[in-house]
Short mmCIF file of C-alpha atoms and ligand atoms in Angstrom, two decimals:
data_model
loop_
_atom_site.label_atom_id
_atom_site.label_comp_id
_atom_site.label_asym_id
_atom_site.label_seq_id
_atom_site.Cartn_x
_atom_site.Cartn_y
_atom_site.Cartn_z
CA MET B 1 17.13 16.37 30.43
CA GLU B 2 16.71 15.28 27.00
CA THR B 3 18.59 11.86 26.37
CA LYS B 4 20.61 11.65 23.28
CA VAL B 5 19.11 9.03 20.66
CA ARG B 6 22.21 7.19 19.10
CA ARG B 7 20.97 4.27 17.06
CA ILE B 8 17.79 3.99 15.18
CA GLY B 9 16.60 0.63 13.51
CA ILE B 10 14.57 0.50 10.20
CA LEU B 11 12.49 -2.34 8.97
CA THR B 12 9.95 -3.09 6.63
CA SER B 13 7.21 -5.55 7.38
CA GLY B 14 3.94 -6.89 5.89
CA GLY B 15 3.33 -6.71 1.91
CA ASP B 16 6.07 -4.74 -0.02
CA ALA B 17 5.14 -1.52 -1.76
CA PRO B 18 6.96 0.72 -4.45
CA GLY B 19 8.50 3.45 -2.42
CA MET B 20 9.44 1.55 0.63
CA ASN B 21 13.26 2.05 -0.49
CA ALA B 22 12.78 5.78 -0.89
CA ALA B 23 11.49 5.78 2.78
CA ILE B 24 14.62 3.77 3.98
CA ARG B 25 16.78 6.24 2.08
CA ALA B 26 15.33 9.30 3.73
CA ALA B 27 15.19 7.71 7.25
CA VAL B 28 18.91 6.62 6.69
CA ARG B 29 19.96 10.21 5.33
CA ASN B 30 18.02 12.00 8.17
CA CYS B 31 19.55 9.87 10.98
CA ILE B 32 23.00 10.75 9.57
CA HIS B 33 22.03 14.36 9.46
CA HIS B 34 21.38 14.04 13.20
CA GLY B 35 24.49 12.44 14.14
CA ILE B 36 22.47 9.31 14.63
CA THR B 37 23.62 5.59 13.50
CA PRO B 38 21.05 4.02 11.19
CA ILE B 39 20.64 0.19 11.52
CA GLY B 40 19.00 -1.99 9.04
CA ILE B 41 16.82 -4.71 10.18
CA ARG B 42 16.15 -7.62 7.76
CA ARG B 43 12.57 -9.34 7.26
CA GLY B 44 10.56 -7.22 9.40
CA TYR B 45 10.05 -8.34 13.17
CA ASN B 46 11.76 -11.45 12.16
CA GLY B 47 15.06 -9.73 12.00
CA LEU B 48 14.56 -8.12 15.49
CA ILE B 49 13.92 -11.30 17.10
CA GLN B 50 16.81 -13.16 15.38
CA GLY B 51 19.22 -10.00 15.90
CA ASP B 52 19.73 -9.80 11.80
CA THR B 53 20.91 -6.20 12.01
CA PHE B 54 23.54 -4.09 10.41
CA GLU B 55 24.87 -0.68 10.47
CA MET B 56 23.98 1.49 7.46
CA ASP B 57 25.73 4.58 6.00
CA ALA B 58 24.94 7.25 3.65
CA ARG B 59 26.46 5.31 0.86
CA SER B 60 24.52 2.04 1.52
CA VAL B 61 21.27 3.89 0.27
CA ASN B 62 22.69 5.48 -2.93
CA ASN B 63 20.42 5.19 -6.04
CA LEU B 64 17.82 3.73 -3.80
CA SER B 65 14.76 6.09 -4.47
CA ASN B 66 14.05 4.80 -7.95
CA ARG B 67 14.16 1.10 -6.88
CA GLY B 68 11.03 -0.83 -6.17
CA GLY B 69 10.73 -3.56 -3.68
CA THR B 70 12.85 -3.18 -0.18
CA ILE B 71 16.48 -3.84 0.24
CA LEU B 72 15.55 -4.62 3.83
CA TYR B 73 13.53 -7.50 2.64
CA THR B 74 9.96 -8.03 4.18
CA ALA B 75 8.18 -10.69 5.92
CA ARG B 76 5.55 -11.74 8.27
CA CYS B 77 6.44 -12.84 11.50
CA LYS B 78 4.09 -15.03 13.55
CA GLU B 79 6.37 -15.06 16.65
CA PHE B 80 6.14 -11.42 17.09
CA THR B 81 2.45 -11.58 17.83
CA THR B 82 3.26 -13.43 21.14
CA PRO B 83 4.44 -11.50 24.26
CA GLU B 84 7.95 -13.90 24.29
CA GLY B 85 8.30 -12.56 20.57
CA VAL B 86 8.18 -9.01 21.74
CA GLN B 87 10.35 -9.69 24.62
CA GLN B 88 12.96 -11.28 22.52
CA ALA B 89 12.79 -8.29 20.07
CA VAL B 90 13.51 -5.93 22.92
CA ARG B 91 16.21 -8.01 24.18
CA THR B 92 17.91 -7.44 20.50
CA CYS B 93 17.25 -3.75 20.63
CA ARG B 94 19.00 -3.39 24.09
CA TYR B 95 21.95 -5.64 22.83
CA ALA B 96 22.18 -3.82 19.66
CA GLY B 97 22.03 -0.38 21.40
CA ILE B 98 18.83 0.52 19.24
CA ASP B 99 17.15 3.39 20.97
CA GLY B 100 14.31 3.62 18.45
CA ILE B 101 12.62 1.65 15.62
CA ILE B 102 10.89 2.99 12.37
CA ALA B 103 8.48 0.20 11.22
CA ILE B 104 7.44 0.54 7.63
CA GLY B 105 4.41 -1.25 6.57
CA GLY B 106 0.56 -1.62 7.01
CA ASP B 107 -2.05 -1.88 10.05
CA GLY B 108 -0.39 -5.15 11.14
CA THR B 109 2.88 -3.55 11.25
CA PHE B 110 1.53 -0.79 13.32
CA ARG B 111 0.13 -3.19 15.80
CA GLY B 112 3.54 -4.59 16.36
CA ALA B 113 5.09 -1.31 16.46
CA GLY B 114 2.40 -0.38 19.38
CA LYS B 115 3.48 -3.54 21.23
CA LEU B 116 7.25 -2.46 21.00
CA SER B 117 6.36 0.79 22.27
CA GLU B 118 4.47 -0.62 25.17
CA ALA B 119 7.37 -2.72 26.01
CA GLY B 120 9.80 0.40 26.23
CA ILE B 121 11.38 0.74 22.55
CA ASN B 122 10.49 4.20 21.10
CA THR B 123 8.75 3.30 17.92
CA VAL B 124 7.15 5.05 14.93
CA GLY B 125 5.23 3.71 11.85
CA VAL B 126 5.27 4.78 8.21
CA PRO B 127 2.35 3.66 6.13
CA ALA B 128 3.29 1.72 3.01
CA THR B 129 0.77 -0.47 1.10
CA ILE B 130 -0.42 -0.16 -2.44
CA ASP B 131 -4.01 -0.89 -1.03
CA ASN B 132 -4.14 2.64 0.43
CA ASP B 133 -6.28 1.04 3.12
CA ILE B 134 -4.97 2.52 6.27
CA GLY B 135 -7.67 4.64 8.04
CA CYS B 136 -5.30 7.25 9.66
CA SER B 137 -3.40 8.58 6.40
CA HIS B 138 -5.03 9.60 3.32
CA TYR B 139 -2.27 8.29 1.32
CA THR B 140 -0.13 5.32 1.70
CA ILE B 141 3.49 4.82 -0.05
CA GLY B 142 3.07 2.52 -3.10
CA PHE B 143 -0.45 3.50 -4.16
CA ASP B 144 0.21 5.85 -7.09
CA THR B 145 2.91 3.47 -8.57
CA ALA B 146 0.70 0.35 -8.36
CA ALA B 147 -2.21 2.43 -10.04
CA ASN B 148 -0.02 3.58 -12.75
CA THR B 149 1.26 0.08 -13.23
CA ALA B 150 -2.17 -1.27 -13.50
CA ILE B 151 -3.40 1.45 -16.05
CA GLU B 152 -0.45 0.78 -18.01
CA CYS B 153 -1.10 -2.85 -18.26
CA ILE B 154 -4.83 -2.17 -18.87
CA ASP B 155 -4.00 0.18 -21.84
CA LYS B 156 -2.28 -2.46 -23.43
CA LEU B 157 -4.85 -4.97 -22.85
CA SER B 158 -7.40 -2.41 -24.26
CA ASP B 159 -5.59 -2.19 -27.48
CA THR B 160 -6.12 -6.12 -28.22
CA MET B 161 -9.41 -6.31 -26.56
CA GLN B 162 -10.85 -3.50 -28.70
CA SER B 163 -9.32 -5.04 -31.88
CA HIS B 164 -11.46 -8.27 -31.13
CA GLU B 165 -14.33 -6.30 -29.88
CA ARG B 166 -14.27 -8.15 -26.62
CA ALA B 167 -15.04 -7.44 -22.91
CA SER B 168 -12.20 -7.60 -20.54
CA VAL B 169 -12.57 -8.51 -16.72
CA VAL B 170 -9.53 -7.15 -15.04
CA GLU B 171 -8.89 -7.95 -11.33
CA VAL B 172 -6.54 -5.39 -9.72
CA MET B 173 -5.15 -5.86 -6.04
CA GLY B 174 -6.43 -4.07 -2.97
CA ARG B 175 -7.12 -7.00 -0.64
CA HIS B 176 -10.48 -6.05 1.16
CA ALA B 177 -10.71 -2.58 -0.17
CA GLY B 178 -11.67 -1.03 -3.36
CA HIS B 179 -9.51 2.08 -3.31
CA LEU B 180 -7.21 0.99 -5.98
CA ALA B 181 -10.03 -0.37 -8.24
CA VAL B 182 -11.99 2.65 -8.08
CA TYR B 183 -8.99 4.86 -8.80
CA VAL B 184 -7.87 2.68 -11.64
CA GLY B 185 -11.33 2.10 -13.01
CA LEU B 186 -11.99 5.62 -13.09
CA ALA B 187 -8.66 6.38 -15.00
CA VAL B 188 -8.94 3.75 -17.78
CA GLY B 189 -12.90 4.73 -18.31
CA ALA B 190 -14.34 1.30 -17.10
CA THR B 191 -17.57 0.30 -18.09
CA ALA B 192 -18.17 -0.99 -14.56
CA ILE B 193 -16.12 -1.17 -11.21
CA LEU B 194 -16.94 -3.79 -8.83
CA VAL B 195 -15.70 -3.12 -5.15
CA PRO B 196 -16.31 -5.02 -1.77
CA GLU B 197 -17.63 -1.79 -0.19
CA PHE B 198 -20.72 -1.71 -2.19
CA PRO B 199 -23.39 -4.55 -3.16
CA VAL B 200 -22.89 -5.39 -6.94
CA ASN B 201 -26.06 -6.47 -8.93
CA LEU B 202 -24.48 -7.97 -11.84
CA GLU B 203 -27.56 -7.73 -14.18
CA ARG B 204 -28.08 -4.21 -13.54
CA ASP B 205 -24.64 -2.71 -12.88
CA VAL B 206 -22.84 -4.90 -15.39
CA ILE B 207 -24.65 -6.86 -17.91
CA GLU B 208 -27.29 -3.88 -18.65
CA LYS B 209 -24.40 -1.54 -19.07
CA VAL B 210 -22.56 -3.69 -21.56
CA ARG B 211 -25.90 -4.22 -23.35
CA GLU B 212 -26.68 -0.53 -23.49
CA GLY B 213 -22.94 0.21 -24.63
CA ARG B 214 -23.24 -2.23 -27.46
CA TYR B 215 -26.42 -0.57 -28.52
CA ARG B 216 -24.93 2.81 -28.59
CA GLY B 217 -21.94 1.40 -30.77
CA LYS B 218 -19.47 0.77 -28.20
CA HIS B 219 -16.82 -1.99 -29.20
CA HIS B 220 -14.99 -2.74 -26.03
CA PHE B 221 -15.75 -3.05 -22.37
CA LEU B 222 -13.67 -3.09 -19.45
CA ILE B 223 -14.96 -4.25 -16.16
CA ILE B 224 -12.64 -3.69 -13.23
CA VAL B 225 -13.22 -6.04 -10.08
CA ALA B 226 -11.34 -5.64 -7.02
CA GLU B 227 -9.30 -8.27 -5.37
CA GLY B 228 -12.06 -8.30 -2.50
CA VAL B 229 -14.74 -9.22 -4.84
CA GLY B 230 -13.06 -11.79 -7.25
CA LYS B 231 -14.78 -14.29 -9.01
CA CYS B 232 -13.90 -12.93 -12.39
CA ASP B 233 -14.40 -16.27 -14.35
CA GLU B 234 -17.89 -16.29 -12.94
CA ILE B 235 -18.49 -12.65 -14.05
CA ALA B 236 -17.09 -13.28 -17.47
CA GLN B 237 -18.99 -16.25 -18.18
CA GLN B 238 -22.23 -14.39 -17.11
CA ILE B 239 -21.57 -11.58 -19.34
CA GLU B 240 -20.72 -13.92 -22.39
CA ALA B 241 -24.05 -15.92 -21.81
CA ALA B 242 -26.19 -12.89 -21.25
CA THR B 243 -24.66 -10.58 -24.10
CA GLY B 244 -23.01 -13.00 -26.69
CA ILE B 245 -19.72 -10.78 -26.41
CA ASP B 246 -16.69 -12.78 -25.86
CA ALA B 247 -15.44 -11.91 -22.32
CA ARG B 248 -11.82 -12.51 -21.10
CA VAL B 249 -10.22 -12.35 -17.83
CA SER B 250 -7.05 -10.97 -16.74
CA ILE B 251 -5.61 -10.98 -13.16
CA LEU B 252 -2.86 -8.38 -12.87
CA GLY B 253 -1.46 -9.95 -9.66
CA HIS B 254 1.82 -9.12 -8.06
CA ILE B 255 3.14 -7.11 -11.16
CA GLN B 256 1.36 -4.19 -9.49
CA ARG B 257 3.53 -4.42 -6.40
CA GLY B 258 6.86 -4.10 -8.42
CA GLY B 259 8.57 -1.12 -10.42
CA SER B 260 10.06 2.13 -10.00
CA PRO B 261 8.12 4.35 -7.87
CA THR B 262 6.30 7.44 -9.23
CA ALA B 263 7.40 11.09 -8.30
CA ARG B 264 4.46 11.03 -5.83
CA ASP B 265 5.52 7.92 -4.14
CA ARG B 266 9.14 9.00 -3.78
CA THR B 267 8.40 12.45 -2.45
CA MET B 268 5.89 11.00 -0.04
CA ALA B 269 8.20 8.37 1.05
CA ALA B 270 10.97 10.83 1.57
CA ARG B 271 8.79 13.16 3.69
CA MET B 272 7.33 10.27 5.76
CA GLY B 273 10.86 8.51 6.54
CA HIS B 274 12.24 12.08 7.23
CA THR B 275 9.34 12.59 9.78
CA ALA B 276 9.96 9.33 11.42
CA VAL B 277 13.59 10.26 12.35
CA GLU B 278 12.54 13.83 13.61
CA GLU B 279 9.99 12.36 15.94
CA LEU B 280 12.40 9.78 17.15
CA ALA B 281 15.18 12.21 17.63
CA LYS B 282 12.75 14.29 19.91
CA GLY B 283 12.26 11.29 22.12
CA HIS B 284 8.68 10.89 20.78
CA THR B 285 7.42 7.20 20.38
CA ASP B 286 3.98 5.31 19.77
CA LEU B 287 3.13 7.11 16.60
CA VAL B 288 2.07 6.61 13.00
CA VAL B 289 3.28 9.16 10.40
CA CYS B 290 0.28 10.14 8.29
CA TYR B 291 -0.57 12.14 5.28
CA ARG B 292 -3.85 14.23 6.06
CA ASP B 293 -5.13 17.17 4.12
CA SER B 294 -2.01 17.87 2.34
CA HIS B 295 0.32 17.88 5.41
CA ILE B 296 2.33 15.28 7.11
CA VAL B 297 1.13 14.69 10.71
CA THR B 298 1.74 12.18 13.51
CA ILE B 299 -1.18 10.32 15.17
CA PRO B 300 -0.84 7.96 18.27
CA ILE B 301 -0.76 4.14 17.26
CA ALA B 302 -3.86 3.25 19.19
CA GLU B 303 -5.84 6.04 17.63
CA ALA B 304 -4.52 5.58 14.25
CA LEU B 305 -5.61 1.84 14.42
CA ARG B 306 -9.16 2.86 15.39
CA MET B 307 -9.36 5.10 12.40
CA THR B 308 -11.37 3.88 8.98
CA LYS B 309 -11.08 4.97 5.48
CA PRO B 310 -14.34 4.61 3.57
CA LEU B 311 -14.23 4.36 -0.07
CA ASP B 312 -14.80 7.84 -1.62
CA PRO B 313 -18.49 7.59 -2.88
CA TYR B 314 -18.05 10.58 -5.16
CA MET B 315 -14.89 9.08 -7.01
CA TYR B 316 -17.32 6.03 -7.36
CA LYS B 317 -20.20 7.95 -8.66
CA VAL B 318 -18.09 10.01 -11.35
CA ALA B 319 -16.81 6.77 -12.57
CA TYR B 320 -20.29 5.36 -12.72
CA ASP B 321 -22.00 8.35 -14.30
CA VAL B 322 -19.43 8.68 -17.30
CA SER B 323 -19.14 5.08 -18.06
CA ILE B 324 -21.90 5.03 -20.82
P1 ATP G 401 -0.16 -5.21 4.60
O1 ATP G 401 -1.15 -4.07 4.47
O2 ATP G 401 0.60 -5.25 3.39
O3 ATP G 401 -0.57 -6.80 4.79
P2 ATP G 401 0.61 -5.30 7.18
O4 ATP G 401 1.72 -4.52 7.99
O5 ATP G 401 -0.91 -5.04 7.68
O6 ATP G 401 0.98 -4.97 5.65
P3 ATP G 401 0.51 -7.82 8.55
O7 ATP G 401 0.94 -9.32 7.89
O8 ATP G 401 -0.90 -7.83 9.09
O9 ATP G 401 0.81 -6.79 7.34
O10 ATP G 401 1.50 -7.62 9.65
C1 ATP G 401 2.76 -7.45 9.32
C2 ATP G 401 3.62 -8.22 10.71
O11 ATP G 401 3.21 -7.24 11.84
C3 ATP G 401 3.08 -9.49 11.28
O12 ATP G 401 3.69 -10.55 10.54
C4 ATP G 401 3.46 -9.33 12.65
O13 ATP G 401 4.87 -9.64 12.77
C5 ATP G 401 3.22 -7.94 12.98
N1 ATP G 401 1.81 -8.08 13.69
C6 ATP G 401 0.65 -7.90 13.23
N2 ATP G 401 -0.14 -7.80 14.15
C7 ATP G 401 0.53 -7.88 15.33
C8 ATP G 401 -0.12 -8.08 16.59
N3 ATP G 401 -1.25 -7.77 17.04
N4 ATP G 401 0.95 -7.83 17.53
C9 ATP G 401 2.36 -7.88 17.28
N5 ATP G 401 2.71 -7.99 16.09
C10 ATP G 401 1.76 -7.89 15.03
#
């Protein structure tokens, strides 16, 4: 016989991403649709350990889809990586009558979700990170907004750099992955894109391209550097020394994590948050909600964590071929 799920806890964990609020809203509203009470958990797994939970209702998520950040706050929680921490979180769930958890975040968050599930609390993960570096899902909430923010900033930067005929070395986020850098680089027409996945030959891939461009009459050069490559100052100095072109560094930083989510992030978050509740309401557990080949699907957490997402070589090739 199916046991009725009564209370579902929702938390956001790891780095924030625009669209997390839209996922919270969808989860809350779908809980109410099913007659389930949604419970907000503050500061990721910290809130579960400390019992920092509160009942939510339909009105508590009014006007939320358009807001960046997360109203539940997010945090890292070292204590939750220990068996004692997990046991304490389970006690909170039992005490608060929570029958299921939706954990919105990245890989680390899903590792935690797997532990909770193993300990007997039904848990489903929802992928949200601007890095788009989660192997199991072709898309993660926040990526599109972050890319558009970066593009808007770079467009503005280009206006001034073009006027001074400079080279811009721009670092975009992405942690160890180059997905954001390649996407943004292709969109802004970068002269070169440096990512951690592919080895970089500065002389051949950057300096020579700048020289050739100048020879062809190009006035401005955009070099997009993924956070995982870094060393922007060094790169700018070498470009300047080799070409005589004034090269300036801009590190876009956390601005990429803020702002009102794009339509893509809002709708993806709504679909994923909704699906997480559907699964928990059916009594399912130990799953990550994923976007694969235009469909929302679910994958067992352990399997999801084993999956990798290589950088799209075609996208990189397109950016390289047209950057003349
Ligand atoms: P982002 O991609 O933005 O960094 P993330 O979810 O990968 O997001 P992490 O800091 O790696 O961010 O993980 C978030 C939290 O998940 C950790 O602070 C910790 O509480 C929990 N967590 C991570 N790994 C484990 C683990 N092996 N066991 C239990 N909990 C974990």
